[in-house]
Coordinates of C-alpha atoms and ligand atoms in Angstrom, one line a residue:
X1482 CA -29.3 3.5 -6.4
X1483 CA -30.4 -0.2 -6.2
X1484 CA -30.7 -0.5 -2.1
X1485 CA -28.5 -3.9 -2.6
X1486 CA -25.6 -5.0 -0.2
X1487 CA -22.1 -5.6 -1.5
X1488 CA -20.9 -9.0 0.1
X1489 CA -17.8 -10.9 -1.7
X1490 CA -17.8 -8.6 -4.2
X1491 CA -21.6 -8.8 -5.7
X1492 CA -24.3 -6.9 -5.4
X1493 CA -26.9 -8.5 -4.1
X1494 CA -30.7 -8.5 -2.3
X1495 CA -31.0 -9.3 1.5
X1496 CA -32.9 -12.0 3.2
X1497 CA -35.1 -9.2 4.0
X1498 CA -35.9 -5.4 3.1
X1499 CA -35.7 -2.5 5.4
X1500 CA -37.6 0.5 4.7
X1501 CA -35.8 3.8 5.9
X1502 CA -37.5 7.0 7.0
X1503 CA -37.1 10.5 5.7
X1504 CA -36.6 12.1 9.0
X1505 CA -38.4 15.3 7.7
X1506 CA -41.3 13.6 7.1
X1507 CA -41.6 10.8 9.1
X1508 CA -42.1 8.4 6.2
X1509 CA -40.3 6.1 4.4
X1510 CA -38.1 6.9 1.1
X1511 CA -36.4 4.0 0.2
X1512 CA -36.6 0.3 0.7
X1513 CA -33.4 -1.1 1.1
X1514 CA -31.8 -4.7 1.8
X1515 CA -31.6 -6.5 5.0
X1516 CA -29.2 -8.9 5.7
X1517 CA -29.7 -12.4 7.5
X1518 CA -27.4 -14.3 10.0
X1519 CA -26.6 -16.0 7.1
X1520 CA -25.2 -13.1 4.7
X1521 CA -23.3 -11.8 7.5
X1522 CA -21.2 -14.9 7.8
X1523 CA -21.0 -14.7 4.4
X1524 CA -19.8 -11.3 4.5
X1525 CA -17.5 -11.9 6.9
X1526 CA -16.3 -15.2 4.8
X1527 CA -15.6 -13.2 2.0
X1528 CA -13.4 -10.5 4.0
X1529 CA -11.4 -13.6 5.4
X1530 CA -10.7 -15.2 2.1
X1531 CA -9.7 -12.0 0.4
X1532 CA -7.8 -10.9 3.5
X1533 CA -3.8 -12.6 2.8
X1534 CA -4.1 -10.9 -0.9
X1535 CA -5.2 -7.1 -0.4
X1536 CA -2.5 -7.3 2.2
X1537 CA 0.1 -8.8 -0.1
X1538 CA -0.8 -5.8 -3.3
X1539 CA 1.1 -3.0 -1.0
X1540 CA -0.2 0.5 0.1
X1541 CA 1.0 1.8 -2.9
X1542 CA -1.7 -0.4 -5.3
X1543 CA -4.1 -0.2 -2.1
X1544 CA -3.8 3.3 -2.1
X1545 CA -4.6 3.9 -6.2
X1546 CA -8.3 1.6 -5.6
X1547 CA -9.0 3.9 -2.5
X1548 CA -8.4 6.9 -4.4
X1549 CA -10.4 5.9 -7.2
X1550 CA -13.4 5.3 -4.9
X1551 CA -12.8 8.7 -3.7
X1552 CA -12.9 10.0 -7.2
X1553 CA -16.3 8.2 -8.2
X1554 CA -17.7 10.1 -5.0
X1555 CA -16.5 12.8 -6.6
X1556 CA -17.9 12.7 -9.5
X1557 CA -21.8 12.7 -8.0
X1558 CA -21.2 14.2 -4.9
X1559 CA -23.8 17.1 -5.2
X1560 CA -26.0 13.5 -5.7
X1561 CA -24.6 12.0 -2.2
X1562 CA -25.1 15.0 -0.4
X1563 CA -28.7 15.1 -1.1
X1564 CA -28.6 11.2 -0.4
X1565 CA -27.1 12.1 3.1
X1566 CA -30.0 15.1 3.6
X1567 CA -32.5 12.9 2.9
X1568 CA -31.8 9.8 5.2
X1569 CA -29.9 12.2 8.2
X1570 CA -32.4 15.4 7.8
X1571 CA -28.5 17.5 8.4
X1572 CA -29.3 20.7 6.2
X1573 CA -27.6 20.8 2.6
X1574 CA -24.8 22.6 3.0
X1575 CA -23.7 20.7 6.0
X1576 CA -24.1 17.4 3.9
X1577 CA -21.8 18.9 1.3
X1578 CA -19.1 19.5 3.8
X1579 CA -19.8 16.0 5.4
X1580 CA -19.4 14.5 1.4
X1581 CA -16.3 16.5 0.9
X1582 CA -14.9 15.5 4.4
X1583 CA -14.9 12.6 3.3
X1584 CA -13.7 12.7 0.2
X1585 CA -10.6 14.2 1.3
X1586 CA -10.7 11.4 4.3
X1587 CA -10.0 8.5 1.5
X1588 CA -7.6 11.3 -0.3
X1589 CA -6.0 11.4 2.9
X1590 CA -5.5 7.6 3.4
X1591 CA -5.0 6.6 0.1
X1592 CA -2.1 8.8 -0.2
X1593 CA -0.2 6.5 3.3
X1594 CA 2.5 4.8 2.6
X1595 CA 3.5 2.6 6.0
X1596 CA 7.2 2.5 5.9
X1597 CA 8.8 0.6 8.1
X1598 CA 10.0 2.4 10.8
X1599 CA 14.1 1.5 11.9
X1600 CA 14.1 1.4 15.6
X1601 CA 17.6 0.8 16.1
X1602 CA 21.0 0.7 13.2
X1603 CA 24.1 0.4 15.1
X1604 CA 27.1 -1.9 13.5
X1605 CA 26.0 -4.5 15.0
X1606 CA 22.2 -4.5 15.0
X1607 CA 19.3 -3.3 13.2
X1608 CA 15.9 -3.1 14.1
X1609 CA 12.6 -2.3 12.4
X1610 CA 9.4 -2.3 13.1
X1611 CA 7.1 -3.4 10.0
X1612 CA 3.6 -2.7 10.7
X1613 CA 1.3 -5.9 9.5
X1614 CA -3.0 -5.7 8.8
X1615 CA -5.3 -7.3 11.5
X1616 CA -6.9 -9.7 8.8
X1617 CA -11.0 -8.6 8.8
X1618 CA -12.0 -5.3 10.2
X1619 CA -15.8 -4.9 11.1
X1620 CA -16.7 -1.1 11.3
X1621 CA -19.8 -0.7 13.1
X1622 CA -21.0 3.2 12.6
X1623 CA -23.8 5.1 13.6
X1624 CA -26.4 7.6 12.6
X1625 CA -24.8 10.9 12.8
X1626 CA -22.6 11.0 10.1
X1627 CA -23.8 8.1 7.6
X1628 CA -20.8 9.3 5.0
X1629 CA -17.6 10.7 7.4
X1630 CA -18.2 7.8 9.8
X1631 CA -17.6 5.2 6.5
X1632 CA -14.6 7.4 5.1
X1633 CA -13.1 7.3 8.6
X1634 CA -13.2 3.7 9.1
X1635 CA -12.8 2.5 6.0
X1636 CA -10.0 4.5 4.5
X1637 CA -7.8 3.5 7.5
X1638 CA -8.6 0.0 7.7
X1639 CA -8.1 -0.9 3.6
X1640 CA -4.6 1.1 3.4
X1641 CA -3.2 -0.9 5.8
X1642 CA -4.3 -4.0 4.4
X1643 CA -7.5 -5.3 6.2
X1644 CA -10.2 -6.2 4.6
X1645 CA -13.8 -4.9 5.7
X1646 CA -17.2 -6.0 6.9
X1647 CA -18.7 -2.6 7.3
X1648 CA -22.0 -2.1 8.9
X1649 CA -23.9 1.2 9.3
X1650 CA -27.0 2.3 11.4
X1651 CA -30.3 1.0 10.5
X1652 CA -31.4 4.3 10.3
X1653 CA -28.9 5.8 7.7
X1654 CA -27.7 2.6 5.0
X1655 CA -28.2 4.7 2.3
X1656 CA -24.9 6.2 1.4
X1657 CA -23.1 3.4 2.9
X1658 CA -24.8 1.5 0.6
X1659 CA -24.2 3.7 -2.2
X1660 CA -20.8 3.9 -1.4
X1661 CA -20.7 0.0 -1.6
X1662 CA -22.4 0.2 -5.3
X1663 CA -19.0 3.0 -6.2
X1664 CA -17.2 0.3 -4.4
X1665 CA -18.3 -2.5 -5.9
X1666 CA -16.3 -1.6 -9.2
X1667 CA -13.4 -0.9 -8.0
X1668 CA -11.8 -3.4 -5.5
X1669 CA -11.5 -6.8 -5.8
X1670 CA -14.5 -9.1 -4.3
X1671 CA -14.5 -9.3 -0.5
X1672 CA -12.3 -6.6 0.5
X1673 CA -15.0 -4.3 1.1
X1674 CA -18.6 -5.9 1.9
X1675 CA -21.6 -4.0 3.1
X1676 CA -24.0 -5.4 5.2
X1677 CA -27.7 -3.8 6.5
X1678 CA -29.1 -5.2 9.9
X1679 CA -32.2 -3.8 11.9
X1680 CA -30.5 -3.2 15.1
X1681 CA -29.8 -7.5 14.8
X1682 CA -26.4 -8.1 13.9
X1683 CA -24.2 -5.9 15.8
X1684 CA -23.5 -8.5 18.5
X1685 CA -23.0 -11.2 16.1
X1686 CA -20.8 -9.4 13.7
X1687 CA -18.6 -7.9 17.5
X1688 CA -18.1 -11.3 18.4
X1689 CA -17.5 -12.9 15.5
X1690 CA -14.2 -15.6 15.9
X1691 CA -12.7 -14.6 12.3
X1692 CA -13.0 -10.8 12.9
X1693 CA -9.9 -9.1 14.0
X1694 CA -10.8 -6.1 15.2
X1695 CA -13.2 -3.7 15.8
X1696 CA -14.0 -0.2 15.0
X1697 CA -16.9 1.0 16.9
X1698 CA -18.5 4.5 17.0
X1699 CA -21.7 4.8 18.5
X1700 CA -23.5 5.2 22.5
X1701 CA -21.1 4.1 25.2
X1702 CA -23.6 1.5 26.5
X1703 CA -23.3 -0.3 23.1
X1704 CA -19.5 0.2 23.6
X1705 CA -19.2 -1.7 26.5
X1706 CA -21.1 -4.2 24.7
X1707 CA -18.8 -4.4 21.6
X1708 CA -16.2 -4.8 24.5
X1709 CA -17.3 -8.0 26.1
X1710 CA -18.0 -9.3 23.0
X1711 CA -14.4 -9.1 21.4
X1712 CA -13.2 -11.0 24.6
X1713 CA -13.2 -14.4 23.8
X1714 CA -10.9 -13.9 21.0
X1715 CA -8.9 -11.3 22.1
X1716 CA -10.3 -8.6 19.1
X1717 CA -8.4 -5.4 18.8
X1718 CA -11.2 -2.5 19.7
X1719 CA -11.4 0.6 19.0
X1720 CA -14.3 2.7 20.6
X1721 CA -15.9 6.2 20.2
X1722 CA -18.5 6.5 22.0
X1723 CA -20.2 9.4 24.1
X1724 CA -19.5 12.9 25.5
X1725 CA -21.1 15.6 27.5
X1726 CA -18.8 18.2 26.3
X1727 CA -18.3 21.8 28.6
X1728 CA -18.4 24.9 26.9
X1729 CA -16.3 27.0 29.4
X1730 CA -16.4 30.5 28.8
X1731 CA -13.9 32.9 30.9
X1732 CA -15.1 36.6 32.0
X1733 CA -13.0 38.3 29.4
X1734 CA -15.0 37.2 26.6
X1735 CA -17.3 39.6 24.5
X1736 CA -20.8 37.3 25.3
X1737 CA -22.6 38.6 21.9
X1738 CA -19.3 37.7 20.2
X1739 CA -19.3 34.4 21.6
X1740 CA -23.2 33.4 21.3
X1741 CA -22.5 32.6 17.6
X1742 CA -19.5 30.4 18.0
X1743 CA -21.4 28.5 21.0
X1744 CA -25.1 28.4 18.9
X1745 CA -23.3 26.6 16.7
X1746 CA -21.1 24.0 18.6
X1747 CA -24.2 23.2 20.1
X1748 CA -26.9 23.3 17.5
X1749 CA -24.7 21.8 14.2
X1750 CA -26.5 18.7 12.9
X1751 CA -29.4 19.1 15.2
X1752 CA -26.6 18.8 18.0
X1753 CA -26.2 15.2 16.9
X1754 CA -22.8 15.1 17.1
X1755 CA -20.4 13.2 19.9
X1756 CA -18.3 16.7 19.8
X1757 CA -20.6 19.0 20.3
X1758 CA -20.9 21.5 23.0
X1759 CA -23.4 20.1 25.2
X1760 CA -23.1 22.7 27.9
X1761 CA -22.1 25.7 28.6
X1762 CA -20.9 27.4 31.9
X1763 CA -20.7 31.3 31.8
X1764 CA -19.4 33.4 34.4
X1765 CA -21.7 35.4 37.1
X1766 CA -20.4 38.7 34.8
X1767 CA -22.0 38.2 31.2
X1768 CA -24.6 34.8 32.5
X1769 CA -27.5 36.9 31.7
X1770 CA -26.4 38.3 28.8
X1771 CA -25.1 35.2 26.9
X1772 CA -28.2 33.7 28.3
X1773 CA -30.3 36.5 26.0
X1774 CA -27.8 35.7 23.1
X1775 CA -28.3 32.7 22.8
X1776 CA -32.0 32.6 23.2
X1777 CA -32.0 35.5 20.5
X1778 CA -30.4 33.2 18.0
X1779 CA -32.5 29.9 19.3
X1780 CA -35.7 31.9 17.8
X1781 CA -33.8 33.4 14.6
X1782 CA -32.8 29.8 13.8
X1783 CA -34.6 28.6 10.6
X1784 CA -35.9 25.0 11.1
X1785 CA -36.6 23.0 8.4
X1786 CA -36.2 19.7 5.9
X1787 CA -32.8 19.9 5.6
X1788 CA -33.2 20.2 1.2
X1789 CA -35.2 23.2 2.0
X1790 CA -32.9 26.5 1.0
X1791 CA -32.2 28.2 4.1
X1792 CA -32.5 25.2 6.6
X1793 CA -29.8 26.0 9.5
X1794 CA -31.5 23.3 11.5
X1795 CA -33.1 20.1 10.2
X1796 CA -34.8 17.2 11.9
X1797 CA -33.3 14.6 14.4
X1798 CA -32.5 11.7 12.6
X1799 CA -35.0 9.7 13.8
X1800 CA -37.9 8.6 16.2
X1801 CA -36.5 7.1 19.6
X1802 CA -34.1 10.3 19.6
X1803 CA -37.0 12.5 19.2
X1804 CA -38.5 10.6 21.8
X1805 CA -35.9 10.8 23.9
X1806 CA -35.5 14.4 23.4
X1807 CA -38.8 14.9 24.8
X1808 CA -38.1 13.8 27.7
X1809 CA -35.1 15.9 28.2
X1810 CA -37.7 18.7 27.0
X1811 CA -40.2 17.6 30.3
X1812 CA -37.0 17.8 32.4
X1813 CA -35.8 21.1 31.2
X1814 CA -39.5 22.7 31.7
X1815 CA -39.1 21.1 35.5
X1816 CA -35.9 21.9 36.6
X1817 CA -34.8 24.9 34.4
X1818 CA -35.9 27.6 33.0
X1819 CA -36.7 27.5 29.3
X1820 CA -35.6 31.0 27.4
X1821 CA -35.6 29.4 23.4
X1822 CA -37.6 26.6 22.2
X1823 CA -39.0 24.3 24.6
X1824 CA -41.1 21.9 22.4
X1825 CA -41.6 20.0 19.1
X1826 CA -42.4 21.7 16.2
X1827 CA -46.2 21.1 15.3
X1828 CA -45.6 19.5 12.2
X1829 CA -44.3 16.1 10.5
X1830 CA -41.2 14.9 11.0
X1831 CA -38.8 14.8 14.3
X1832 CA -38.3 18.4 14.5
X1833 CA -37.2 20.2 17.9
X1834 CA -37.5 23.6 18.5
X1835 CA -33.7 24.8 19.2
X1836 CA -33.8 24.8 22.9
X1837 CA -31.9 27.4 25.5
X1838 CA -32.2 26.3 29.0
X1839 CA -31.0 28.8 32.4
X1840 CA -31.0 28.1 35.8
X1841 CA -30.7 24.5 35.8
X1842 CA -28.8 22.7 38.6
X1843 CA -26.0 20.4 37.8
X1844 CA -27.7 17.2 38.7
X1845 CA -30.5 18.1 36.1
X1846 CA -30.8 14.9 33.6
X1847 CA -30.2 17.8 30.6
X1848 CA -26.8 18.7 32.5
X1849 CA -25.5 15.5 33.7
X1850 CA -26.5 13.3 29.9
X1851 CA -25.8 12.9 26.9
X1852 CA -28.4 15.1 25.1
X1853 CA -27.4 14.4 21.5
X1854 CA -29.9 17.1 20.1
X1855 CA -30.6 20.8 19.7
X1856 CA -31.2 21.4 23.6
X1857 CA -28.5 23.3 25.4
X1858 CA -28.5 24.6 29.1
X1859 CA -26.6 27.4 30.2
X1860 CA -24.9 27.5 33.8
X1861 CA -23.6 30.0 35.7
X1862 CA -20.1 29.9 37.8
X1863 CA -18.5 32.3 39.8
X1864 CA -15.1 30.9 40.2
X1865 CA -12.7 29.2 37.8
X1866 CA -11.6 26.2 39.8
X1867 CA -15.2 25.4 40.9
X1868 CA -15.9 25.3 37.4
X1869 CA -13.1 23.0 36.1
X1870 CA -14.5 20.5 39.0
X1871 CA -18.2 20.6 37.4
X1872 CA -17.0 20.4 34.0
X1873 CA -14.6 17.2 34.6
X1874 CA -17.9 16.0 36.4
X1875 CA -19.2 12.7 35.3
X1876 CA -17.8 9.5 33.0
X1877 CA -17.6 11.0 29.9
X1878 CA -14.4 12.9 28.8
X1879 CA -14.4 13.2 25.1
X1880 CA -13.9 16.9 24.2
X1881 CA -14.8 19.8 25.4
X1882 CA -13.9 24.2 24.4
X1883 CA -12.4 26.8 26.3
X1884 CA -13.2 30.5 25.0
X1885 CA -10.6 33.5 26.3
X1886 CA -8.8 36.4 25.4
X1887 CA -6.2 36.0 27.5
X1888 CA -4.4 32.5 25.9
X1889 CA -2.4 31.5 29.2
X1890 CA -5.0 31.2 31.2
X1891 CA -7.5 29.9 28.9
X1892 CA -4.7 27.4 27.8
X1893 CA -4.3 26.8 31.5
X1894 CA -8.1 26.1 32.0
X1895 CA -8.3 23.7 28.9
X1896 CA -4.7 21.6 30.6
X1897 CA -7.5 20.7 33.3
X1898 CA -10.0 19.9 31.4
X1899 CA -9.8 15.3 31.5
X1900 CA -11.0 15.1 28.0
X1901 CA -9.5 13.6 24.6
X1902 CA -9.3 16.8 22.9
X1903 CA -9.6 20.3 24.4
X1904 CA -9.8 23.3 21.7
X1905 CA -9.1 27.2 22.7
X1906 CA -11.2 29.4 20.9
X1907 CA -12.4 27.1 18.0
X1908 CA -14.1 24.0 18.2
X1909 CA -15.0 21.1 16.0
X1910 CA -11.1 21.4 14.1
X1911 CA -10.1 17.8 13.2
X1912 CA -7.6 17.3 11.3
X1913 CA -7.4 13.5 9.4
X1914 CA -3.5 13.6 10.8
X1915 CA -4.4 14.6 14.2
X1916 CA -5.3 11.6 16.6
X1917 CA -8.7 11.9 18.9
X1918 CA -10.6 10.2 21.3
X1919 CA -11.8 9.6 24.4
X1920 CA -10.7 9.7 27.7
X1921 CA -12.8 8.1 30.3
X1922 CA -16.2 6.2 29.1
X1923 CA -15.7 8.3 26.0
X1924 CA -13.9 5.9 24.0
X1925 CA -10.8 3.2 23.9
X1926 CA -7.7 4.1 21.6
X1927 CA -7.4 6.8 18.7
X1928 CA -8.6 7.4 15.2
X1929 CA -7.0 9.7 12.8
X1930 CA -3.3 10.4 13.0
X1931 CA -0.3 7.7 13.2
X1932 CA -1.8 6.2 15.8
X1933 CA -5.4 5.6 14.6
X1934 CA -3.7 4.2 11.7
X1935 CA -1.9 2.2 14.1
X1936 CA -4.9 1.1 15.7
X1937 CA -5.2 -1.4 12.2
X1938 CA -2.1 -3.5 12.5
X1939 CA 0.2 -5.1 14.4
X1940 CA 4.0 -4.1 15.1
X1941 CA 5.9 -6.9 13.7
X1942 CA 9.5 -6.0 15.0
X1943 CA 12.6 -8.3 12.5
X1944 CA 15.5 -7.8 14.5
X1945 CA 18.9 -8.3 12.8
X1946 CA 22.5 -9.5 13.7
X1947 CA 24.9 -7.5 11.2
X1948 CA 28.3 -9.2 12.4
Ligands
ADP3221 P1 -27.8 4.7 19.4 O1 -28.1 4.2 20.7 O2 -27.4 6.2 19.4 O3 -28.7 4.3 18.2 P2 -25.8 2.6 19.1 O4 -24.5 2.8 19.9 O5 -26.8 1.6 19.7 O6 -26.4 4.1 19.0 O7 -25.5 2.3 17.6 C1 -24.3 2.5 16.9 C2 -24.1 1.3 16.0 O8 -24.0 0.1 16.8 C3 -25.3 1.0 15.1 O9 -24.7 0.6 13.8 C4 -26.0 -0.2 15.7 O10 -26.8 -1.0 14.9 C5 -24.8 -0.9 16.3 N1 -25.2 -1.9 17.4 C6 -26.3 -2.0 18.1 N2 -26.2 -3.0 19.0 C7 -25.0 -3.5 18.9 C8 -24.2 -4.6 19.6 N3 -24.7 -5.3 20.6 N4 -22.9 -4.8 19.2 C9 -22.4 -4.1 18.2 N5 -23.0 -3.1 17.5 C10 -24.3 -2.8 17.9

């Protein structure tokens, strides 16, 4: 692992270093490079010039370099996966299933093919639409995910024939930057480039004249940032950005069958995760109980460095969420009461107590924000329409659970529910074919499916006389 940035097809140092902290222990592990203003027009130079022939090779010679790059993952991905634990804090296991997500992510994409589609064929007229590449994507990702987040963007946005400027979080280059070295072998220069900033480049590289498009996950305030930016020149966007996703459970379910499924839609990846469940609303009947559940498995929970056997829960990834986190903390300790948790755990490192909060009113800061860590409150509702109404509450609309035995009416719940993706009785399932986003402030346009492939190119309709 060298640290360096790919840009034009070299590996190379930054105009500066960035050191990046082990979120277990609050100190650095790595120094990595840092790009300047500079590289990143040279980044996005390189993309530009490479652009006109990645998009002439065909998705079929596209797809054979992506899979390649998902083989040489492959082939050290016990190695990544400790990479990931180490810069995220996510426990082991859970960095494994990110590595292999995305493994099967560039699997996925490599294997497109982006026929054309024939709109119309009649004897006198046929129509079909080709679908062209934007010309330079920039993928901007954050901290959460430092390897899925990559795959996601980057596997889309190469098979259909753009080339890439991709930049991660400050707080989690590593793999991205390992993924670049993998990379750097395998496609020809420019096509993929890898730049670091420290928080610095974002803006530049969103409004950048000779990018195309794009593709942002992160917090919706950046969002709306990325959004003015791409205005002058009319960029294609695509934007995940936050939720405040309801757990709504209905009176038929078992509540110590349920804890479980909940503890963990909440409390996966130190609940750093735009999906999660980020509150729950239990009915009058098993409140109390669920409540107890929950705080049962809040204390059971095994807290730790994430390369520690047995870690459920690791660290947040780093110090202004901790911070942050606090703060919800202080408002939880005001407002609600506090049955799990509650504080910091008094050692190094951003750990937080996994946190079960009752009896907090809707307009509590914990209920009404994004939390984006292991603090979950609990809230109580007596009627199922009343409930719909709080849960639909707010900007945010990206996701959201219903849990039922009886599948009409749970179905019927989760129809009312103004969020991208609704699941019944599971949560968290996301298959690479099945499109999701946001409604609301949660997010412009799709990723995954035909239409977040979509979301890289252009319909380009050739419509022909035949007499
Ligand atoms: P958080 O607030 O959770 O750190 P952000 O939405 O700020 O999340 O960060 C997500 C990604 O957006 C990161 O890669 C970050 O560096 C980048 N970023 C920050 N500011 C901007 C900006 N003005 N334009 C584009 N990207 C930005």
């Amino acid at each position: 692992m060298t640290g360096k940035m790919l840009i034009n097809g070299a590996l190379v140092d930054g105009a500066a270093t960035l050191d990046v902290i082990n979120p277990a222990t609050g100190q650095p592990f790595i120094t990595v490079a840092r790009a300047d203003q500079a590289q990143l027009e040279e980044a996005v130079a390189a993309a530009r010039a490479a652009a006109p022939g990645w998009a002439a090779l065909g998705y079929a010679a596209r797809g054979v370099l992506i899979a390649r790059l998902a083989d040489a993952m492959a082939a050290e991905q016990d190695a990544l996966a400790h990479l990931l634990t180490t810069e995220q804090g996510k426990p082991l296991a859970q960095a494994q299933g990110e590595v292999r997500a995305g493994i099967f992510q560039l699997r996925h994409y490599a294997a497109q093919t982006g026929e054309p589609i024939v709109l119309r064929e009649t004897a006198d007229c046929r129509i079909v639409e080709h679908r062209t590449p934007l010309g330079v994507v920039a993928a901007i990702t954050p901290w959460n995910f430092p390897v899925l987040m990559v795959t996601q963007k980057i596997g889309p946005a190469l098979i259909t024939g753009n080339t890439v400027v991709l930049k991660p979080a400050p707080t989690t280059p590593v793999c991205a930057l390992r993924i670049a070295e993998l990379a750097a072998g395998i496609f020809p220069a420019g096509v993929l480039n890898v730049i670091v900033d420290a928080n610095d480049l974002g803006g530049a590289l969103s409004n950048h004249p000779d990018v195309a498009k794009v593709s942002f996950t992160g917090s919706t305030a950046t969002g709306r940032k990325v959004m003015a930016a791409g205005a002058d020149s009319l960029k294609r966007i695509t934007l995940e950005l936050g939720g405040n996703d309801a757990a709504i459970v209905l009176d038929d379910m078992d509540p110590r069958e349920i804890a479980p499924k909940l503890f963990n839609g909440a409390m996966m990846n130190a609940g750093q995760v735009c999906l999660a469940i980020k509150r729950v609303y239990a009915p009058d009947a098993i409140y109390d109980e669920l409540c107890a559940e929950l705080a049962r498995l809040a204390e059971a929970a095994t807290v730790d460095d994430g390369t520690r056997q047995g870690a459920q829960i690791g660290p947040v990834q780093n110090r202004m969420q901790f911070e942050k986190l606090l703060g919800y903390l202080e408002d939880a300790e005001a407002n609600g009461t506090v049955i799990a948790g509650g504080k910091p755990l008094d050692r190094d490192g951003y750990f937080i107590a996994p946190t079960i909060v009752r009896d907090i009113p809707d307009d509590a800061r914990l209920v009404r924000e994004e939390q984006f860590g292991p603090v979950l409150p609990v809230l109580r509702y007596t009627d199922v329409d009343e409930v719909i109404a709080r849960a639909n509450t707010g900007d945010y609309g990206l996701g959201g659970t219903v849990w039922g035995k009886d599948l009409d009416r749970a179905v019927d719940v989760a129809m009312k529910i103004d969020s991208g993706t609704v699941w019944v009785n599971k949560h968290l399932d996301l298959p690479f074919d099945i499109p999701f986003g946001g409604a609301k402030q949660s997010g412009i346009g799709r990723e995954g499916g035909d239409e977040g492939l979509a979301a890289y190119t252009q319909g380009h309709v050739v419509n022909i006389a035949l007499c």
